[in-house]
Amino acid sequence: MKSIESLRYFITTVKQGSFSAAAEQLNVAVSSISRHVQQLEKEFNSQLLIRHTRRLSLTETGQHVYRQGMVICAQLDQLAEEVALHQQRVQGHVKISAPLWYGTHYIAPLLPVLQQQWPQLTIYLNYGEEALDPYGADYDIYIRIEDYSDSAFIARPLQHIEYWACASADYLATAAPIHQPVDLKQHQLLAQNFRNISTQWYFEQTQPDIKTKQKIELNSAWLSSNSSLALLEAALQNGGVVLLPHHMVITAINEKKLIRILNQYTVSPFNTAHSMALVYTKDKTQDLKTKIVIDHLLSQLGQ
């Protein structure tokens, strides 16, 4: 086919029902519409439209060209959008706010791919728990635990975080045995502080037809911190029992620097089904550079 433009004129004419309506829609002369339709009929060597006094109708060939032409034009439009996106110079600054432990172990490893694909895109990853302000626009993307019902925000759930309780071998060798969660009351505990989250550990065990749940208060914890990395270091130095995302402790456990305890239980610092969420204001989806970062993070971390 020599002229996709003629095919588009033909499709518009069919949709609008007349040459004059199509000309008005495309902001061209009626003679231009007629010329393109004649060009298409010449190319197919077949009449496509039956011209009545007040309306147009399609021949059998015209119906086929219209149906297939709609598919072809839609595919061409999609291709043009994809090419335009790849050619577009995505540049600018995107600011992300995330808790230290999550940003370090989950967000940071995913960012170099973005830099390789979009060299002029720069990212600031801030480790903090600042309150979300849809009007302050301090950050483009937030990673948070809390649920948000504010209509100004979109909150996309991220994958569930599995927590493990563990301690160093040297600590466990000199401390009281730990067979069940209640035994932790006799131990040195290392507690992570979450903003607006209760300071307890919840242990759940599922047996045939029975589900038991126990909680351990952290009021007696000798060390508490909002930095999970600080707590990890304290645990490695025989400071006591710590509860951290398994992603943070798996290497130390494999290297025998830490030992996982109470692994017959599912354990969490949250009493409800809290999960991490990627939070942003609705207008951020209209900003290409921010949308690219959002889509990338969700493709790797989203549920």
mmCIF file of N, CA and C in Angstrom, residues 6-90:
data_model
loop_
_atom_site.group_PDB
_atom_site.id
_atom_site.type_symbol
_atom_site.label_atom_id
_atom_site.label_comp_id
_atom_site.label_asym_id
_atom_site.label_seq_id
_atom_site.Cartn_x
_atom_site.Cartn_y
_atom_site.Cartn_z
ATOM 1 N N SER A 6 -4.156 7.888 2.862
ATOM 2 C CA SER A 6 -5.427 7.688 2.167
ATOM 3 C C SER A 6 -6.321 6.724 2.936
ATOM 4 N N LEU A 7 -5.720 5.702 3.528
ATOM 5 C CA LEU A 7 -6.487 4.751 4.338
ATOM 6 C C LEU A 7 -7.099 5.457 5.546
ATOM 7 N N ARG A 8 -6.362 6.336 6.166
ATOM 8 C CA ARG A 8 -6.894 7.083 7.316
ATOM 9 C C ARG A 8 -8.041 7.993 6.883
ATOM 10 N N TYR A 9 -7.912 8.628 5.734
ATOM 11 C CA TYR A 9 -8.992 9.479 5.228
ATOM 12 C C TYR A 9 -10.247 8.649 4.971
ATOM 13 N N PHE A 10 -10.046 7.464 4.407
ATOM 14 C CA PHE A 10 -11.169 6.573 4.117
ATOM 15 C C PHE A 10 -11.879 6.155 5.410
ATOM 16 N N ILE A 11 -11.116 5.756 6.418
ATOM 17 C CA ILE A 11 -11.693 5.327 7.692
ATOM 18 C C ILE A 11 -12.466 6.472 8.339
ATOM 19 N N THR A 12 -11.921 7.663 8.311
ATOM 20 C CA THR A 12 -12.605 8.826 8.889
ATOM 21 C C THR A 12 -13.901 9.108 8.139
ATOM 22 N N THR A 13 -13.877 8.967 6.822
ATOM 23 C CA THR A 13 -15.081 9.197 6.016
ATOM 24 C C THR A 13 -16.187 8.223 6.397
ATOM 25 N N VAL A 14 -15.827 6.952 6.561
ATOM 26 C CA VAL A 14 -16.809 5.940 6.961
ATOM 27 C C VAL A 14 -17.357 6.260 8.348
ATOM 28 N N LYS A 15 -16.501 6.614 9.271
ATOM 29 C CA LYS A 15 -16.936 6.921 10.633
ATOM 30 C C LYS A 15 -17.864 8.131 10.667
ATOM 31 N N GLN A 16 -17.550 9.156 9.877
ATOM 32 C CA GLN A 16 -18.329 10.398 9.909
ATOM 33 C C GLN A 16 -19.591 10.309 9.051
ATOM 34 N N GLY A 17 -19.617 9.401 8.090
ATOM 35 C CA GLY A 17 -20.834 9.166 7.316
ATOM 36 C C GLY A 17 -20.962 9.990 6.052
ATOM 37 N N SER A 18 -20.039 10.931 5.813
ATOM 38 C CA SER A 18 -20.093 11.739 4.595
ATOM 39 C C SER A 18 -18.737 12.388 4.343
ATOM 40 N N PHE A 19 -18.546 12.816 3.086
ATOM 41 C CA PHE A 19 -17.287 13.484 2.738
ATOM 42 C C PHE A 19 -17.166 14.815 3.470
ATOM 43 N N SER A 20 -18.267 15.537 3.524
ATOM 44 C CA SER A 20 -18.230 16.867 4.146
ATOM 45 C C SER A 20 -17.940 16.774 5.645
ATOM 46 N N ALA A 21 -18.550 15.795 6.320
ATOM 47 C CA ALA A 21 -18.317 15.629 7.760
ATOM 48 C C ALA A 21 -16.875 15.208 8.010
ATOM 49 N N ALA A 22 -16.340 14.341 7.135
ATOM 50 C CA ALA A 22 -14.948 13.913 7.276
ATOM 51 C C ALA A 22 -14.003 15.089 7.040
ATOM 52 N N ALA A 23 -14.327 15.924 6.041
ATOM 53 C CA ALA A 23 -13.500 17.096 5.760
ATOM 54 C C ALA A 23 -13.474 18.047 6.949
ATOM 55 N N GLU A 24 -14.619 18.215 7.583
ATOM 56 C CA GLU A 24 -14.681 19.082 8.759
ATOM 57 C C GLU A 24 -13.884 18.493 9.915
ATOM 58 N N GLN A 25 -13.984 17.179 10.080
ATOM 59 C CA GLN A 25 -13.250 16.507 11.155
ATOM 60 C C GLN A 25 -11.737 16.648 10.962
ATOM 61 N N LEU A 26 -11.273 16.504 9.728
ATOM 62 C CA LEU A 26 -9.841 16.536 9.433
ATOM 63 C C LEU A 26 -9.344 17.930 9.079
ATOM 64 N N ASN A 27 -10.272 18.865 8.979
ATOM 65 C CA ASN A 27 -9.933 20.262 8.661
ATOM 66 C C ASN A 27 -9.235 20.373 7.301
ATOM 67 N N VAL A 28 -9.825 19.700 6.329
ATOM 68 C CA VAL A 28 -9.320 19.759 4.955
ATOM 69 C C VAL A 28 -10.500 20.012 4.026
ATOM 70 N N ALA A 29 -10.211 20.227 2.758
ATOM 71 C CA ALA A 29 -11.270 20.456 1.771
ATOM 72 C C ALA A 29 -11.952 19.138 1.418
ATOM 73 N N VAL A 30 -13.228 19.243 1.016
ATOM 74 C CA VAL A 30 -13.969 18.044 0.615
ATOM 75 C C VAL A 30 -13.291 17.375 -0.578
ATOM 76 N N SER A 31 -12.719 18.168 -1.451
ATOM 77 C CA SER A 31 -12.045 17.612 -2.631
ATOM 78 C C SER A 31 -10.844 16.761 -2.229
ATOM 79 N N SER A 32 -10.221 17.106 -1.122
ATOM 80 C CA SER A 32 -9.080 16.329 -0.645
ATOM 81 C C SER A 32 -9.529 14.952 -0.157
ATOM 82 N N ILE A 33 -10.670 14.922 0.526
ATOM 83 C CA ILE A 33 -11.224 13.639 0.979
ATOM 84 C C ILE A 33 -11.543 12.765 -0.218
ATOM 85 N N SER A 34 -12.211 13.347 -1.217
ATOM 86 C CA SER A 34 -12.601 12.597 -2.409
ATOM 87 C C SER A 34 -11.379 12.067 -3.144
ATOM 88 N N ARG A 35 -10.337 12.871 -3.226
ATOM 89 C CA ARG A 35 -9.126 12.458 -3.938
ATOM 90 C C ARG A 35 -8.459 11.265 -3.248
ATOM 91 N N HIS A 36 -8.409 11.286 -1.909
ATOM 92 C CA HIS A 36 -7.774 10.182 -1.174
ATOM 93 C C HIS A 36 -8.580 8.893 -1.302
ATOM 94 N N VAL A 37 -9.893 8.993 -1.257
ATOM 95 C CA VAL A 37 -10.720 7.793 -1.400
ATOM 96 C C VAL A 37 -10.561 7.210 -2.798
ATOM 97 N N GLN A 38 -10.535 8.083 -3.820
ATOM 98 C CA GLN A 38 -10.334 7.610 -5.194
ATOM 99 C C GLN A 38 -8.959 6.945 -5.346
ATOM 100 N N GLN A 39 -7.948 7.504 -4.668
ATOM 101 C CA GLN A 39 -6.610 6.929 -4.724
ATOM 102 C C GLN A 39 -6.604 5.516 -4.127
ATOM 103 N N LEU A 40 -7.338 5.347 -3.034
ATOM 104 C CA LEU A 40 -7.392 4.038 -2.377
ATOM 105 C C LEU A 40 -8.135 3.036 -3.249
ATOM 106 N N GLU A 41 -9.227 3.463 -3.876
ATOM 107 C CA GLU A 41 -9.990 2.582 -4.769
ATOM 108 C C GLU A 41 -9.142 2.177 -5.977
ATOM 109 N N LYS A 42 -8.342 3.113 -6.467
ATOM 110 C CA LYS A 42 -7.462 2.810 -7.601
ATOM 111 C C LYS A 42 -6.401 1.806 -7.180
ATOM 112 N N GLU A 43 -5.887 1.964 -5.982
ATOM 113 C CA GLU A 43 -4.840 1.071 -5.505
ATOM 114 C C GLU A 43 -5.357 -0.344 -5.311
ATOM 115 N N PHE A 44 -6.606 -0.470 -4.819
ATOM 116 C CA PHE A 44 -7.198 -1.797 -4.624
ATOM 117 C C PHE A 44 -7.928 -2.301 -5.874
ATOM 118 N N ASN A 45 -8.026 -1.394 -6.847
ATOM 119 C CA ASN A 45 -8.728 -1.739 -8.090
ATOM 120 C C ASN A 45 -10.141 -2.241 -7.806
ATOM 121 N N SER A 46 -10.808 -1.538 -6.892
ATOM 122 C CA SER A 46 -12.151 -1.959 -6.490
ATOM 123 C C SER A 46 -12.883 -0.776 -5.872
ATOM 124 N N GLN A 47 -14.182 -0.693 -6.127
ATOM 125 C CA GLN A 47 -14.977 0.359 -5.512
ATOM 126 C C GLN A 47 -15.178 0.045 -4.033
ATOM 127 N N LEU A 48 -14.974 1.054 -3.190
ATOM 128 C CA LEU A 48 -15.092 0.870 -1.750
ATOM 129 C C LEU A 48 -16.353 1.510 -1.189
ATOM 130 N N LEU A 49 -16.768 2.622 -1.794
ATOM 131 C CA LEU A 49 -17.933 3.346 -1.297
ATOM 132 C C LEU A 49 -18.974 3.475 -2.404
ATOM 133 N N ILE A 50 -20.247 3.361 -2.020
ATOM 134 C CA ILE A 50 -21.371 3.660 -2.910
ATOM 135 C C ILE A 50 -21.903 5.016 -2.485
ATOM 136 N N ARG A 51 -21.830 5.989 -3.372
ATOM 137 C CA ARG A 51 -22.167 7.363 -3.048
ATOM 138 C C ARG A 51 -23.636 7.625 -3.358
ATOM 139 N N HIS A 52 -24.466 7.716 -2.326
ATOM 140 C CA HIS A 52 -25.867 8.089 -2.478
ATOM 141 C C HIS A 52 -25.993 9.596 -2.299
ATOM 142 N N THR A 53 -27.170 10.097 -2.532
ATOM 143 C CA THR A 53 -27.388 11.543 -2.441
ATOM 144 C C THR A 53 -27.172 12.039 -1.025
ATOM 145 N N ARG A 54 -27.687 11.329 -0.037
ATOM 146 C CA ARG A 54 -27.632 11.800 1.350
ATOM 147 C C ARG A 54 -26.703 10.985 2.260
ATOM 148 N N ARG A 55 -26.226 9.858 1.761
ATOM 149 C CA ARG A 55 -25.398 9.041 2.636
ATOM 150 C C ARG A 55 -24.447 8.182 1.818
ATOM 151 N N LEU A 56 -23.526 7.578 2.511
ATOM 152 C CA LEU A 56 -22.564 6.674 1.906
ATOM 153 C C LEU A 56 -22.808 5.267 2.425
ATOM 154 N N SER A 57 -22.528 4.280 1.612
ATOM 155 C CA SER A 57 -22.570 2.897 2.070
ATOM 156 C C SER A 57 -21.342 2.175 1.551
ATOM 157 N N LEU A 58 -20.961 1.126 2.236
ATOM 158 C CA LEU A 58 -19.764 0.377 1.899
ATOM 159 C C LEU A 58 -20.084 -0.806 0.999
ATOM 160 N N THR A 59 -19.217 -1.033 0.030
ATOM 161 C CA THR A 59 -19.297 -2.263 -0.744
ATOM 162 C C THR A 59 -18.744 -3.400 0.120
ATOM 163 N N GLU A 60 -18.858 -4.608 -0.368
ATOM 164 C CA GLU A 60 -18.319 -5.730 0.400
ATOM 165 C C GLU A 60 -16.811 -5.575 0.580
ATOM 166 N N THR A 61 -16.121 -5.161 -0.480
ATOM 167 C CA THR A 61 -14.677 -4.916 -0.373
ATOM 168 C C THR A 61 -14.409 -3.752 0.573
ATOM 169 N N GLY A 62 -15.242 -2.732 0.507
ATOM 170 C CA GLY A 62 -15.079 -1.566 1.372
ATOM 171 C C GLY A 62 -15.194 -1.943 2.855
ATOM 172 N N GLN A 63 -16.125 -2.855 3.169
ATOM 173 C CA GLN A 63 -16.281 -3.310 4.547
ATOM 174 C C GLN A 63 -15.010 -4.007 5.030
ATOM 175 N N HIS A 64 -14.421 -4.838 4.168
ATOM 176 C CA HIS A 64 -13.204 -5.559 4.542
ATOM 177 C C HIS A 64 -12.035 -4.584 4.737
ATOM 178 N N VAL A 65 -11.901 -3.636 3.817
ATOM 179 C CA VAL A 65 -10.816 -2.657 3.931
ATOM 180 C C VAL A 65 -10.997 -1.818 5.189
ATOM 181 N N TYR A 66 -12.231 -1.480 5.515
ATOM 182 C CA TYR A 66 -12.491 -0.662 6.713
ATOM 183 C C TYR A 66 -12.094 -1.424 7.985
ATOM 184 N N ARG A 67 -12.525 -2.679 8.080
ATOM 185 C CA ARG A 67 -12.231 -3.467 9.286
ATOM 186 C C ARG A 67 -10.718 -3.673 9.453
ATOM 187 N N GLN A 68 -10.079 -4.114 8.397
ATOM 188 C CA GLN A 68 -8.640 -4.377 8.483
ATOM 189 C C GLN A 68 -7.840 -3.082 8.600
ATOM 190 N N GLY A 69 -8.347 -2.044 7.954
ATOM 191 C CA GLY A 69 -7.676 -0.748 8.033
ATOM 192 C C GLY A 69 -7.666 -0.192 9.442
ATOM 193 N N MET A 70 -8.754 -0.424 10.186
ATOM 194 C CA MET A 70 -8.817 0.013 11.582
ATOM 195 C C MET A 70 -7.714 -0.669 12.395
ATOM 196 N N VAL A 71 -7.507 -1.976 12.167
ATOM 197 C CA VAL A 71 -6.477 -2.723 12.890
ATOM 198 C C VAL A 71 -5.092 -2.198 12.524
ATOM 199 N N ILE A 72 -4.862 -1.993 11.235
ATOM 200 C CA ILE A 72 -3.551 -1.540 10.771
ATOM 201 C C ILE A 72 -3.221 -0.164 11.337
ATOM 202 N N CYS A 73 -4.160 0.746 11.309
ATOM 203 C CA CYS A 73 -3.918 2.104 11.803
ATOM 204 C C CYS A 73 -3.672 2.107 13.319
ATOM 205 N N ALA A 74 -4.409 1.263 14.047
ATOM 206 C CA ALA A 74 -4.203 1.171 15.492
ATOM 207 C C ALA A 74 -2.804 0.646 15.799
ATOM 208 N N GLN A 75 -2.359 -0.360 15.032
ATOM 209 C CA GLN A 75 -1.023 -0.902 15.238
ATOM 210 C C GLN A 75 0.056 0.125 14.916
ATOM 211 N N LEU A 76 -0.163 0.893 13.858
ATOM 212 C CA LEU A 76 0.798 1.931 13.486
ATOM 213 C C LEU A 76 0.861 3.023 14.549
ATOM 214 N N ASP A 77 -0.300 3.371 15.114
ATOM 215 C CA ASP A 77 -0.323 4.390 16.167
ATOM 216 C C ASP A 77 0.433 3.908 17.396
ATOM 217 N N GLN A 78 0.232 2.631 17.760
ATOM 218 C CA GLN A 78 0.934 2.077 18.907
ATOM 219 C C GLN A 78 2.437 2.044 18.657
ATOM 220 N N LEU A 79 2.836 1.654 17.469
ATOM 221 C CA LEU A 79 4.252 1.614 17.126
ATOM 222 C C LEU A 79 4.864 3.013 17.213
ATOM 223 N N ALA A 80 4.126 4.011 16.725
ATOM 224 C CA ALA A 80 4.629 5.383 16.766
ATOM 225 C C ALA A 80 4.834 5.848 18.205
ATOM 226 N N GLU A 81 3.912 5.468 19.098
ATOM 227 C CA GLU A 81 4.033 5.840 20.506
ATOM 228 C C GLU A 81 5.254 5.170 21.142
ATOM 229 N N GLU A 82 5.475 3.886 20.823
ATOM 230 C CA GLU A 82 6.614 3.168 21.391
ATOM 231 C C GLU A 82 7.934 3.757 20.906
ATOM 232 N N VAL A 83 8.009 4.078 19.610
ATOM 233 C CA VAL A 83 9.227 4.672 19.068
ATOM 234 C C VAL A 83 9.473 6.040 19.684
ATOM 235 N N ALA A 84 8.395 6.820 19.847
ATOM 236 C CA ALA A 84 8.534 8.150 20.434
ATOM 237 C C ALA A 84 9.050 8.072 21.862
ATOM 238 N N LEU A 85 8.590 7.059 22.612
ATOM 239 C CA LEU A 85 9.043 6.899 23.991
ATOM 240 C C LEU A 85 10.532 6.574 24.036
ATOM 241 N N HIS A 86 10.977 5.669 23.147
ATOM 242 C CA HIS A 86 12.380 5.272 23.158
ATOM 243 C C HIS A 86 13.290 6.399 22.677
ATOM 244 N N GLN A 87 12.764 7.234 21.804
ATOM 245 C CA GLN A 87 13.571 8.336 21.292
ATOM 246 C C GLN A 87 13.567 9.530 22.236
ATOM 247 N N GLN A 88 12.581 9.563 23.115
ATOM 248 C CA GLN A 88 12.450 10.713 23.997
ATOM 249 C C GLN A 88 13.608 10.765 24.988
ATOM 250 N N ARG A 89 14.122 11.929 25.211
ATOM 251 C CA ARG A 89 15.220 12.113 26.147
ATOM 252 C C ARG A 89 14.641 12.258 27.550
ATOM 253 N N VAL A 90 14.589 11.147 28.245
ATOM 254 C CA VAL A 90 14.095 11.181 29.618
ATOM 255 C C VAL A 90 15.198 11.748 30.496
#
